[in-house]
Coordinates of C-alpha atoms in Angstrom, one line a residue:
X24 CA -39.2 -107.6 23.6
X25 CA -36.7 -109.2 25.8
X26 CA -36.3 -112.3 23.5
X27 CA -35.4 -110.5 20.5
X28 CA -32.4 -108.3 22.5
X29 CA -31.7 -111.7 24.3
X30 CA -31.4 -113.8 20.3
X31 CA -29.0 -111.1 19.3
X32 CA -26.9 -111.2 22.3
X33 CA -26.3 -114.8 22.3
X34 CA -23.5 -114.6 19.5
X35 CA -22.9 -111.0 19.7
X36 CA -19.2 -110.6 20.7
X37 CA -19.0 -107.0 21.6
X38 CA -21.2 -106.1 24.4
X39 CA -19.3 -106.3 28.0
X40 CA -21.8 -104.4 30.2
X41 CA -26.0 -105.0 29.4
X42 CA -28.2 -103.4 31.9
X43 CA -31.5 -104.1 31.8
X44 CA -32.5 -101.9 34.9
X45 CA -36.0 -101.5 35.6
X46 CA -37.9 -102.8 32.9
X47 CA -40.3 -106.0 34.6
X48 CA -39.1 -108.4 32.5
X49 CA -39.6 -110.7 35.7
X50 CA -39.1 -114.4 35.4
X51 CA -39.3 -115.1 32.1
X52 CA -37.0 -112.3 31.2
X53 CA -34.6 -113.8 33.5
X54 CA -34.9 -116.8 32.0
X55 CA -34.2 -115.3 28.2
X56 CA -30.8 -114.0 29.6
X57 CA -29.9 -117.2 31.0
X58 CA -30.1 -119.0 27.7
X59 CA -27.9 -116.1 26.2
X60 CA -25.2 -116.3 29.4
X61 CA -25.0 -119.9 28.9
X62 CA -23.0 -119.5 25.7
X63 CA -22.1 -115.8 25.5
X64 CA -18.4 -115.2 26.7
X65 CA -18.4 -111.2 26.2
X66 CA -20.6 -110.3 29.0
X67 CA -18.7 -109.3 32.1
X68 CA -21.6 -106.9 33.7
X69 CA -24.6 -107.6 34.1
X70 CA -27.4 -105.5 35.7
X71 CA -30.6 -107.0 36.3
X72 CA -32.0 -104.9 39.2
X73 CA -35.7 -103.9 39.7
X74 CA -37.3 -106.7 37.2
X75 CA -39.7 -108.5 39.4
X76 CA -37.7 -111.3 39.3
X77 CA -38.5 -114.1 41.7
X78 CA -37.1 -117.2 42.7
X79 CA -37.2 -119.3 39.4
X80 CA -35.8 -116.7 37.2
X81 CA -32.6 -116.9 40.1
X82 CA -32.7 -120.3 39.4
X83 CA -32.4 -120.0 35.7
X84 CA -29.5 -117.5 36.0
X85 CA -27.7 -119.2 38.7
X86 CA -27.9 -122.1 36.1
X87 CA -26.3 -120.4 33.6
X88 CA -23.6 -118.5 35.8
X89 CA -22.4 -122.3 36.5
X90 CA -21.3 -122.7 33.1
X91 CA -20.4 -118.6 32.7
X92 CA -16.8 -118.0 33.6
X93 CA -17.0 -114.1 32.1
X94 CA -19.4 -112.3 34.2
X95 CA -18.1 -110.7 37.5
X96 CA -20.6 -108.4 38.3
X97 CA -24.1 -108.9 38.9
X98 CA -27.2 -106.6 40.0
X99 CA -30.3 -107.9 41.2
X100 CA -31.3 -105.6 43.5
X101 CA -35.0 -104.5 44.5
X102 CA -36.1 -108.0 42.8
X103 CA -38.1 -110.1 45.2
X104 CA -36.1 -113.1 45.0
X105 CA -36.1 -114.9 48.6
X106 CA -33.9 -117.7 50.4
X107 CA -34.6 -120.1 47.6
X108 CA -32.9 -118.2 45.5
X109 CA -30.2 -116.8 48.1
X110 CA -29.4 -120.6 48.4
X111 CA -29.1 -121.2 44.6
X112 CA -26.7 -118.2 44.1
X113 CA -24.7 -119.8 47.2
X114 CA -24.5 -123.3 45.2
X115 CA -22.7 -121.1 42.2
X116 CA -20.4 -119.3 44.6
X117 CA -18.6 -123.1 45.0
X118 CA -17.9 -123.2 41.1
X119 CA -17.7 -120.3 40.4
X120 CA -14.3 -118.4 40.3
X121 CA -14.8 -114.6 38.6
X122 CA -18.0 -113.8 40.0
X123 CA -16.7 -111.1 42.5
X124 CA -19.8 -109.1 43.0
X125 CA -23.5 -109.6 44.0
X126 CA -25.9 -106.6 44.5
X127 CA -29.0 -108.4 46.6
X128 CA -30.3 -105.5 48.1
X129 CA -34.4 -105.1 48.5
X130 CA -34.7 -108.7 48.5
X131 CA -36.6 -110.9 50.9
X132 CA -33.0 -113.1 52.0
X133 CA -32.3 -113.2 55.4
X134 CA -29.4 -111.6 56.4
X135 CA -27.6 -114.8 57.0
X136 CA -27.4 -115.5 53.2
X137 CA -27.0 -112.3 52.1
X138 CA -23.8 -112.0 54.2
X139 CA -22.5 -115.7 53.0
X140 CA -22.8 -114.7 49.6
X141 CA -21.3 -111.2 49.8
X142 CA -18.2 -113.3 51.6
X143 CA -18.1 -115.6 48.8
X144 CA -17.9 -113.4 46.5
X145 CA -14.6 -111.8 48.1
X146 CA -13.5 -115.2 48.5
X147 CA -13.7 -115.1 44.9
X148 CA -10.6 -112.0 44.7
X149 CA -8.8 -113.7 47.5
X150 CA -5.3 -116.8 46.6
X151 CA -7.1 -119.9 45.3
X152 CA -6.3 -121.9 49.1
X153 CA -8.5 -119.9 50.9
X154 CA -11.6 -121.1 48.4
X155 CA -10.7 -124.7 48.4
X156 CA -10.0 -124.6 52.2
X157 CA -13.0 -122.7 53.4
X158 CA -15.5 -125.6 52.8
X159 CA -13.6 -127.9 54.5
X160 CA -13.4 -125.7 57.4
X161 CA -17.0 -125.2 57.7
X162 CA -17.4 -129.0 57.9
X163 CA -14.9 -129.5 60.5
X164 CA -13.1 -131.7 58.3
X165 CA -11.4 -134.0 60.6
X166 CA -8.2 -134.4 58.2
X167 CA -7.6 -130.6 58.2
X168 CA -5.6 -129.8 60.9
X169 CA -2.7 -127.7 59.5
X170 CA -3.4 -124.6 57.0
X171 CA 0.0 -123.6 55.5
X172 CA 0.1 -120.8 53.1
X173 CA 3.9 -119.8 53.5
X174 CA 4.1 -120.8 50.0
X175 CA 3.2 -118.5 47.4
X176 CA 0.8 -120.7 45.1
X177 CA 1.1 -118.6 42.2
X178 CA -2.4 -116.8 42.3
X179 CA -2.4 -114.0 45.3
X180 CA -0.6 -113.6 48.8
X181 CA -2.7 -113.2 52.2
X182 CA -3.9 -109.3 52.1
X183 CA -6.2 -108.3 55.4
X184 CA -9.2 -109.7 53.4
X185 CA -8.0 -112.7 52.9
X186 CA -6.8 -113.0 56.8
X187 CA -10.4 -111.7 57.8
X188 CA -12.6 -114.4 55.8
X189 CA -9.7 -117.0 57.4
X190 CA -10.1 -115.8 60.7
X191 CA -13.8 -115.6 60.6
X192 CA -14.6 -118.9 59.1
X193 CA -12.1 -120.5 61.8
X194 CA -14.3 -118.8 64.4
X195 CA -16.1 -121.9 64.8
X196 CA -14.0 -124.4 63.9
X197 CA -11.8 -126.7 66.3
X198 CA -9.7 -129.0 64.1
X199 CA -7.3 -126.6 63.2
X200 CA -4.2 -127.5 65.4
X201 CA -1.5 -125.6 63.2
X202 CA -1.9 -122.2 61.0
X203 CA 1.3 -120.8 59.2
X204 CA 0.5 -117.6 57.1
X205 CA 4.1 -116.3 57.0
X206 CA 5.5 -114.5 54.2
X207 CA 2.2 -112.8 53.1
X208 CA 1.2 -109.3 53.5
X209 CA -1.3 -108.7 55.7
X210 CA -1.4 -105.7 58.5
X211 CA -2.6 -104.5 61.3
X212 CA -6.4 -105.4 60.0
X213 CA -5.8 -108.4 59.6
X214 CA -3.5 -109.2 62.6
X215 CA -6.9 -108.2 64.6
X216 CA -9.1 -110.6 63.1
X217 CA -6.4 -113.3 64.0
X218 CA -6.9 -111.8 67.8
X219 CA -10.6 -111.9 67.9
X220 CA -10.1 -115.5 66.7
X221 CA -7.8 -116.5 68.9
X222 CA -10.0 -115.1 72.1
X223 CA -12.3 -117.4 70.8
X224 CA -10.4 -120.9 70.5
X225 CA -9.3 -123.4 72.0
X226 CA -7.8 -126.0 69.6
X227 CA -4.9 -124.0 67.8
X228 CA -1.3 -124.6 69.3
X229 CA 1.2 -123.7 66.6
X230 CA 0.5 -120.4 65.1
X231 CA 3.3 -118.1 62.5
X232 CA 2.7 -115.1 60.7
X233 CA 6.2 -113.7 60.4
X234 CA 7.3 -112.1 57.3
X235 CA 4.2 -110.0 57.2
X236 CA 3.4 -106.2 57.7
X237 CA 2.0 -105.9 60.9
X238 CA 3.9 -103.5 62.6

């Protein structure tokens, strides 16, 4: 039974990877290794794929995952977990800061959530600005109107990943007068996202990315 793995695990402080692949514990399985994620701090791996698992036992999880700062990897694909539960693992993504890796596969989320969550996740292995500035992009936040991440801040510098999910999320945004990524180390990948950005706004008018790799 699921509940007697899931009573053992909740102090057990040796286990880093549990899969529990394919054995239709559906909801109220997920629900079991919620209660055990909530105060286990060994688990970094969890797989959870083809369970039957619908929206609520998300829910639970994604409960537990918002006090869980030890898991970075979870699998739920070929569950049949919708955009209820896309949106709930979106509301983790925000407070959550090691959870680097979703599988969602053979779900029922639209593609639009499924792509948000897979960016938050990278977010997630990207310098600490880029999470605290992303939401304010997406809101047009009228008090943002210079990004500068010259600096090193102590976590990570600007790779091509990092300059892609900028460039991307400033895609649609037109309160950004001022952008200074110098001294990071991003390339050529990255230097194109900034072009297809660019072709696309209107707003920006002070732009500096030297000290970087580009070529």
């Amino acid at each position: 039974s699921v509940k007697i793995l899931c009573r053992a695990l909740i102090h057990n402080k040796h286990v880093k990877r549990l899969s529990y692949a394919n054995n239709n514990v559906g909801d109220a399985g997920a629900v079991c290794i919620a209660d055990v994620l909530k105060t286990n701090r060994k688990i970094t791996h969890l797989d959870f794929s083809a369970n039957a698992i619908r929206d609520r036992g998300c829910l639970a999880l994604c409960e537990a995952l918002k006090q869980n700062n030890t898991v970075t990897k979870l699998d739920l694909e070929n569950n049949n977990i919708s955009e209820t539960g896309a949106q709930a693992l979106l509301d983790v993504m925000k407070v959550n800061n090691v959870l680097v890796e979703v599988s969602l596969k053979f779900n029922k989320i639209p593609q639009t959530a499924f792509t948000d969550i897979q960016i938050a996740c990278a977010i997630n292995t990207q310098p600490k600005s880029l999470k605290h500035a992303t939401p304010r992009i997406r809101e047009a936040d009228q008090s943002l109107t210079h990004i500068d991440v010259s600096n090193f801040d102590g976590s990570k510098y600007y790779n091509d990943t990092a300059v892609c999910i900028l460039a991307h999320e400033l895609k649609a945004n037109d309160t950004i007068l001022s952008l200074n990524l110098a001294n990071n180390t991003f390339e050529q990948t990255g230097a194109e996202a900034l072009a297809e950005f660019l072709a696309v706004n209107s707003s920006l008018t002070d732009l500096n990315v030297a000290n970087n790799t580009i070529g």
